[in-house]
Amino acid sequence: MSPVNPGRNRVRHLLLLVVFASFAVSTACGGGGGGGGSSSNPLTASFASSNPNPVAGDVSLQAVSASAASFSVDVSFTDMNDVFAATLTMTYDPTAIRFDSHSFVNTFMTAGPTGGPTLLVSDDGAGTVRIAASRLAPDTGVNVAGTQAHVRLGFTARRAAANSPIAFAGNLEVCNSQPNGDAVCDLNGAILVNSFTGGAMNASN
């Protein structure tokens, strides 16, 4: 990546925060309310990736763990160079799944001296999750070797369901430089992504 003027970078960072703020419909996670089954007949949930063996350039959802009705998945990148920022949108069935949490735990986004990337995730409570994440200067993009987590997401099953999809939707962009005020990749442009693939939840009593 080419050097960035510090003053210009601060302006770009402020623009980025404004864009992310407008990008997030709501910073509250989940739609709230019920879910998880009754205590006498609890739900057990699991997640199956539709791309368990991703190849170079893939962005995929990968299962991390599951406990009773709750499960976590990683938005994962495979063999992709100079990843600096990404904006992603995902959809799910809100009658079957509740979105609970997001974090940078065990993800490549925190690598480097700053270790404090910007992450905004919003859930509209109606089945759409928007993710906007960017590393911060002086850190540069990360060369992702193999399959590594970009952001970790937590969900809970609301009811028994078979193959209830969690999928990527529009607004998919991965950048090797900080996005500008128009929420598009800046000087060096977008990184070519081979495919975006989700997966499905299975929950039973």
mmCIF file of C-alpha atoms in Angstrom:
data_model
loop_
_atom_site.group_PDB
_atom_site.id
_atom_site.type_symbol
_atom_site.label_atom_id
_atom_site.label_comp_id
_atom_site.label_asym_id
_atom_site.label_seq_id
_atom_site.Cartn_x
_atom_site.Cartn_y
_atom_site.Cartn_z
ATOM 1 C CA MET A 1 0.000 0.000 0.000
ATOM 2 C CA SER A 2 1.230 3.516 -0.676
ATOM 3 C CA PRO A 3 1.929 5.937 2.214
ATOM 4 C CA VAL A 4 -1.047 7.949 3.427
ATOM 5 C CA ASN A 5 -0.845 11.575 4.492
ATOM 6 C CA PRO A 6 -1.656 11.646 8.273
ATOM 7 C CA GLY A 7 -3.953 14.689 8.004
ATOM 8 C CA ARG A 8 -5.792 13.209 5.054
ATOM 9 C CA ASN A 9 -6.050 9.903 6.873
ATOM 10 C CA ARG A 10 -7.726 11.571 9.879
ATOM 11 C CA VAL A 11 -10.271 13.172 7.582
ATOM 12 C CA ARG A 12 -10.883 9.846 5.874
ATOM 13 C CA HIS A 13 -11.259 8.158 9.258
ATOM 14 C CA LEU A 14 -13.878 10.713 10.351
ATOM 15 C CA LEU A 15 -15.723 10.167 7.076
ATOM 16 C CA LEU A 16 -15.509 6.428 7.652
ATOM 17 C CA LEU A 17 -17.104 6.757 11.081
ATOM 18 C CA VAL A 18 -19.896 8.900 9.649
ATOM 19 C CA VAL A 19 -20.488 6.371 6.885
ATOM 20 C CA PHE A 20 -20.490 3.475 9.327
ATOM 21 C CA ALA A 21 -22.896 5.325 11.627
ATOM 22 C CA SER A 22 -25.333 5.926 8.788
ATOM 23 C CA PHE A 23 -24.752 2.388 7.513
ATOM 24 C CA ALA A 24 -25.923 0.933 10.850
ATOM 25 C CA VAL A 25 -29.700 0.954 11.107
ATOM 26 C CA SER A 26 -29.456 0.248 14.821
ATOM 27 C CA THR A 27 -26.561 -0.618 17.117
ATOM 28 C CA ALA A 28 -28.794 -2.806 19.242
ATOM 29 C CA CYS A 29 -28.240 -6.502 18.644
ATOM 30 C CA GLY A 30 -31.045 -8.915 18.069
ATOM 31 C CA GLY A 31 -34.771 -8.541 17.866
ATOM 32 C CA GLY A 32 -35.240 -9.272 21.554
ATOM 33 C CA GLY A 33 -37.959 -11.387 23.046
ATOM 34 C CA GLY A 34 -38.512 -15.163 23.345
ATOM 35 C CA GLY A 35 -36.734 -17.974 21.627
ATOM 36 C CA GLY A 36 -34.693 -20.914 22.761
ATOM 37 C CA GLY A 37 -37.628 -23.237 23.524
ATOM 38 C CA SER A 38 -39.243 -23.986 26.860
ATOM 39 C CA SER A 39 -37.239 -25.236 29.820
ATOM 40 C CA SER A 40 -39.107 -28.555 29.745
ATOM 41 C CA ASN A 41 -38.379 -29.132 26.068
ATOM 42 C CA PRO A 42 -35.209 -27.196 25.208
ATOM 43 C CA LEU A 43 -33.911 -26.637 21.694
ATOM 44 C CA THR A 44 -30.591 -27.915 20.407
ATOM 45 C CA ALA A 45 -29.147 -25.977 17.479
ATOM 46 C CA SER A 46 -26.223 -26.400 15.103
ATOM 47 C CA PHE A 47 -24.869 -24.611 12.049
ATOM 48 C CA ALA A 48 -23.666 -26.205 8.803
ATOM 49 C CA SER A 49 -21.588 -24.184 6.359
ATOM 50 C CA SER A 50 -22.532 -24.415 2.696
ATOM 51 C CA ASN A 51 -18.805 -24.119 1.950
ATOM 52 C CA PRO A 52 -16.904 -26.219 4.521
ATOM 53 C CA ASN A 53 -13.777 -26.332 2.318
ATOM 54 C CA PRO A 54 -13.279 -22.783 1.009
ATOM 55 C CA VAL A 55 -10.614 -21.968 -1.565
ATOM 56 C CA ALA A 56 -8.577 -18.832 -2.215
ATOM 57 C CA GLY A 57 -10.706 -15.717 -2.487
ATOM 58 C CA ASP A 58 -13.750 -17.165 -0.702
ATOM 59 C CA VAL A 59 -15.678 -15.368 2.029
ATOM 60 C CA SER A 60 -17.697 -17.959 3.939
ATOM 61 C CA LEU A 61 -19.562 -18.673 7.158
ATOM 62 C CA GLN A 62 -17.928 -21.355 9.301
ATOM 63 C CA ALA A 63 -19.287 -23.006 12.457
ATOM 64 C CA VAL A 64 -17.352 -22.277 15.651
ATOM 65 C CA SER A 65 -19.333 -23.735 18.538
ATOM 66 C CA ALA A 66 -22.826 -24.629 19.696
ATOM 67 C CA SER A 67 -24.414 -24.985 23.138
ATOM 68 C CA ALA A 68 -28.085 -25.856 23.534
ATOM 69 C CA ALA A 69 -30.040 -23.362 21.403
ATOM 70 C CA SER A 70 -27.072 -20.988 20.912
ATOM 71 C CA PHE A 71 -24.393 -21.219 18.243
ATOM 72 C CA SER A 72 -21.614 -19.047 16.869
ATOM 73 C CA VAL A 73 -20.207 -18.668 13.373
ATOM 74 C CA ASP A 74 -17.224 -16.898 11.876
ATOM 75 C CA VAL A 75 -17.331 -14.731 8.790
ATOM 76 C CA SER A 76 -14.133 -16.207 7.347
ATOM 77 C CA PHE A 77 -11.742 -15.123 4.590
ATOM 78 C CA THR A 78 -9.532 -17.599 2.723
ATOM 79 C CA ASP A 79 -6.110 -16.793 1.188
ATOM 80 C CA MET A 80 -6.733 -13.113 0.534
ATOM 81 C CA ASN A 81 -4.030 -10.427 0.535
ATOM 82 C CA ASP A 82 -4.085 -6.944 2.053
ATOM 83 C CA VAL A 83 -7.534 -7.000 3.679
ATOM 84 C CA PHE A 84 -8.087 -3.626 5.311
ATOM 85 C CA ALA A 85 -11.870 -3.123 5.422
ATOM 86 C CA ALA A 86 -15.135 -4.818 4.534
ATOM 87 C CA THR A 87 -18.842 -4.083 4.419
ATOM 88 C CA LEU A 88 -21.179 -7.077 4.419
ATOM 89 C CA THR A 89 -24.908 -7.724 4.703
ATOM 90 C CA MET A 90 -26.412 -11.003 5.877
ATOM 91 C CA THR A 91 -29.987 -12.261 6.111
ATOM 92 C CA TYR A 92 -31.761 -14.875 8.230
ATOM 93 C CA ASP A 93 -35.303 -15.913 9.211
ATOM 94 C CA PRO A 94 -36.166 -13.894 12.354
ATOM 95 C CA THR A 95 -38.959 -16.319 13.268
ATOM 96 C CA ALA A 96 -36.412 -19.132 13.541
ATOM 97 C CA ILE A 97 -33.189 -17.351 14.538
ATOM 98 C CA ARG A 98 -32.232 -14.501 16.872
ATOM 99 C CA PHE A 99 -29.016 -12.512 16.331
ATOM 100 C CA ASP A 100 -27.236 -12.092 19.673
ATOM 101 C CA SER A 101 -23.656 -10.872 19.451
ATOM 102 C CA HIS A 102 -20.598 -9.862 17.453
ATOM 103 C CA SER A 103 -16.912 -9.594 18.274
ATOM 104 C CA PHE A 104 -13.363 -9.509 16.946
ATOM 105 C CA VAL A 105 -12.368 -12.405 19.243
ATOM 106 C CA ASN A 106 -9.725 -14.569 17.535
ATOM 107 C CA THR A 107 -9.956 -12.666 14.257
ATOM 108 C CA PHE A 108 -7.252 -11.345 11.940
ATOM 109 C CA MET A 109 -8.640 -7.784 12.101
ATOM 110 C CA THR A 110 -6.843 -7.086 15.405
ATOM 111 C CA ALA A 111 -3.354 -7.985 14.124
ATOM 112 C CA GLY A 112 -0.757 -5.208 14.255
ATOM 113 C CA PRO A 113 0.365 -2.440 16.619
ATOM 114 C CA THR A 114 -2.965 -0.601 16.793
ATOM 115 C CA GLY A 115 -5.090 -3.654 17.504
ATOM 116 C CA GLY A 116 -8.205 -1.492 17.632
ATOM 117 C CA PRO A 117 -10.208 -1.771 14.407
ATOM 118 C CA THR A 118 -13.602 -0.139 13.984
ATOM 119 C CA LEU A 119 -16.550 -2.531 13.993
ATOM 120 C CA LEU A 120 -20.203 -1.612 13.637
ATOM 121 C CA VAL A 121 -22.823 -4.337 13.423
ATOM 122 C CA SER A 122 -26.552 -3.679 13.319
ATOM 123 C CA ASP A 123 -29.496 -6.030 13.360
ATOM 124 C CA ASP A 124 -32.853 -4.619 12.277
ATOM 125 C CA GLY A 125 -34.755 -7.320 14.159
ATOM 126 C CA ALA A 126 -36.400 -8.356 10.892
ATOM 127 C CA GLY A 127 -33.719 -10.645 9.508
ATOM 128 C CA THR A 128 -30.957 -8.355 8.236
ATOM 129 C CA VAL A 129 -27.524 -7.910 9.836
ATOM 130 C CA ARG A 130 -25.138 -5.262 8.486
ATOM 131 C CA ILE A 131 -21.416 -5.428 9.242
ATOM 132 C CA ALA A 132 -18.922 -2.627 8.653
ATOM 133 C CA ALA A 133 -15.331 -3.194 9.759
ATOM 134 C CA SER A 134 -12.074 -1.367 9.112
ATOM 135 C CA ARG A 135 -8.545 -1.489 10.454
ATOM 136 C CA LEU A 136 -6.981 1.818 11.477
ATOM 137 C CA ALA A 137 -3.745 3.535 10.430
ATOM 138 C CA PRO A 138 -0.852 3.043 11.018
ATOM 139 C CA ASP A 139 -1.865 -0.602 10.584
ATOM 140 C CA THR A 140 -2.050 -1.830 7.022
ATOM 141 C CA GLY A 141 -4.091 -4.602 5.436
ATOM 142 C CA VAL A 142 -3.660 -8.204 6.564
ATOM 143 C CA ASN A 143 -2.439 -11.022 4.329
ATOM 144 C CA VAL A 144 -4.816 -13.832 5.236
ATOM 145 C CA ALA A 145 -3.179 -17.255 4.869
ATOM 146 C CA GLY A 146 -5.543 -20.188 4.855
ATOM 147 C CA THR A 147 -9.024 -19.654 6.319
ATOM 148 C CA GLN A 148 -9.204 -17.099 9.136
ATOM 149 C CA ALA A 149 -12.037 -15.354 10.960
ATOM 150 C CA HIS A 150 -12.917 -11.770 10.066
ATOM 151 C CA VAL A 151 -15.700 -11.291 12.658
ATOM 152 C CA ARG A 152 -17.489 -13.717 14.995
ATOM 153 C CA LEU A 153 -21.304 -13.722 15.230
ATOM 154 C CA GLY A 154 -23.583 -15.317 17.820
ATOM 155 C CA PHE A 155 -27.145 -16.580 17.232
ATOM 156 C CA THR A 156 -29.876 -18.440 19.121
ATOM 157 C CA ALA A 157 -32.572 -20.703 17.711
ATOM 158 C CA ARG A 158 -36.084 -19.443 18.440
ATOM 159 C CA ARG A 159 -37.865 -22.623 17.329
ATOM 160 C CA ALA A 160 -37.265 -25.994 15.733
ATOM 161 C CA ALA A 161 -36.254 -25.553 12.100
ATOM 162 C CA ALA A 162 -34.541 -27.537 9.365
ATOM 163 C CA ASN A 163 -31.995 -25.875 7.075
ATOM 164 C CA SER A 164 -32.930 -22.315 8.018
ATOM 165 C CA PRO A 165 -30.495 -20.227 5.932
ATOM 166 C CA ILE A 166 -28.083 -17.545 7.062
ATOM 167 C CA ALA A 167 -26.882 -15.977 3.819
ATOM 168 C CA PHE A 168 -24.957 -13.056 2.381
ATOM 169 C CA ALA A 169 -27.008 -10.423 0.583
ATOM 170 C CA GLY A 170 -26.123 -7.153 -1.234
ATOM 171 C CA ASN A 171 -23.552 -4.528 -0.226
ATOM 172 C CA LEU A 172 -20.638 -6.959 -0.301
ATOM 173 C CA GLU A 173 -17.286 -5.220 -0.547
ATOM 174 C CA VAL A 174 -13.776 -6.038 0.654
ATOM 175 C CA CYS A 175 -11.129 -3.317 0.406
ATOM 176 C CA ASN A 176 -7.354 -3.160 0.565
ATOM 177 C CA SER A 177 -7.533 0.484 1.642
ATOM 178 C CA GLN A 178 -9.785 2.489 3.909
ATOM 179 C CA PRO A 179 -13.181 3.179 2.302
ATOM 180 C CA ASN A 180 -13.810 6.812 1.417
ATOM 181 C CA GLY A 181 -16.795 8.982 2.303
ATOM 182 C CA ASP A 182 -18.943 7.276 -0.308
ATOM 183 C CA ALA A 183 -18.502 3.884 1.417
ATOM 184 C CA VAL A 184 -16.629 2.501 -1.573
ATOM 185 C CA CYS A 185 -13.076 1.223 -1.707
ATOM 186 C CA ASP A 186 -10.536 4.018 -1.921
ATOM 187 C CA LEU A 187 -7.312 4.478 -3.885
ATOM 188 C CA ASN A 188 -6.376 0.850 -4.433
ATOM 189 C CA GLY A 189 -9.892 -0.378 -5.087
ATOM 190 C CA ALA A 190 -11.782 -3.501 -4.178
ATOM 191 C CA ILE A 191 -10.283 -6.926 -3.590
ATOM 192 C CA LEU A 192 -11.566 -9.566 -5.974
ATOM 193 C CA VAL A 193 -13.712 -12.044 -4.044
ATOM 194 C CA ASN A 194 -14.200 -15.513 -5.486
ATOM 195 C CA SER A 195 -17.511 -16.214 -3.729
ATOM 196 C CA PHE A 196 -19.661 -15.327 -0.713
ATOM 197 C CA THR A 197 -21.298 -18.406 0.840
ATOM 198 C CA GLY A 198 -23.434 -18.794 3.959
ATOM 199 C CA GLY A 199 -24.971 -21.841 5.572
ATOM 200 C CA ALA A 200 -27.978 -23.099 7.492
ATOM 201 C CA MET A 201 -29.135 -23.639 11.064
ATOM 202 C CA ASN A 202 -30.777 -26.853 12.190
ATOM 203 C CA ALA A 203 -32.648 -26.834 15.491
ATOM 204 C CA SER A 204 -34.721 -29.518 17.154
ATOM 205 C CA ASN A 205 -36.356 -30.229 20.501
#
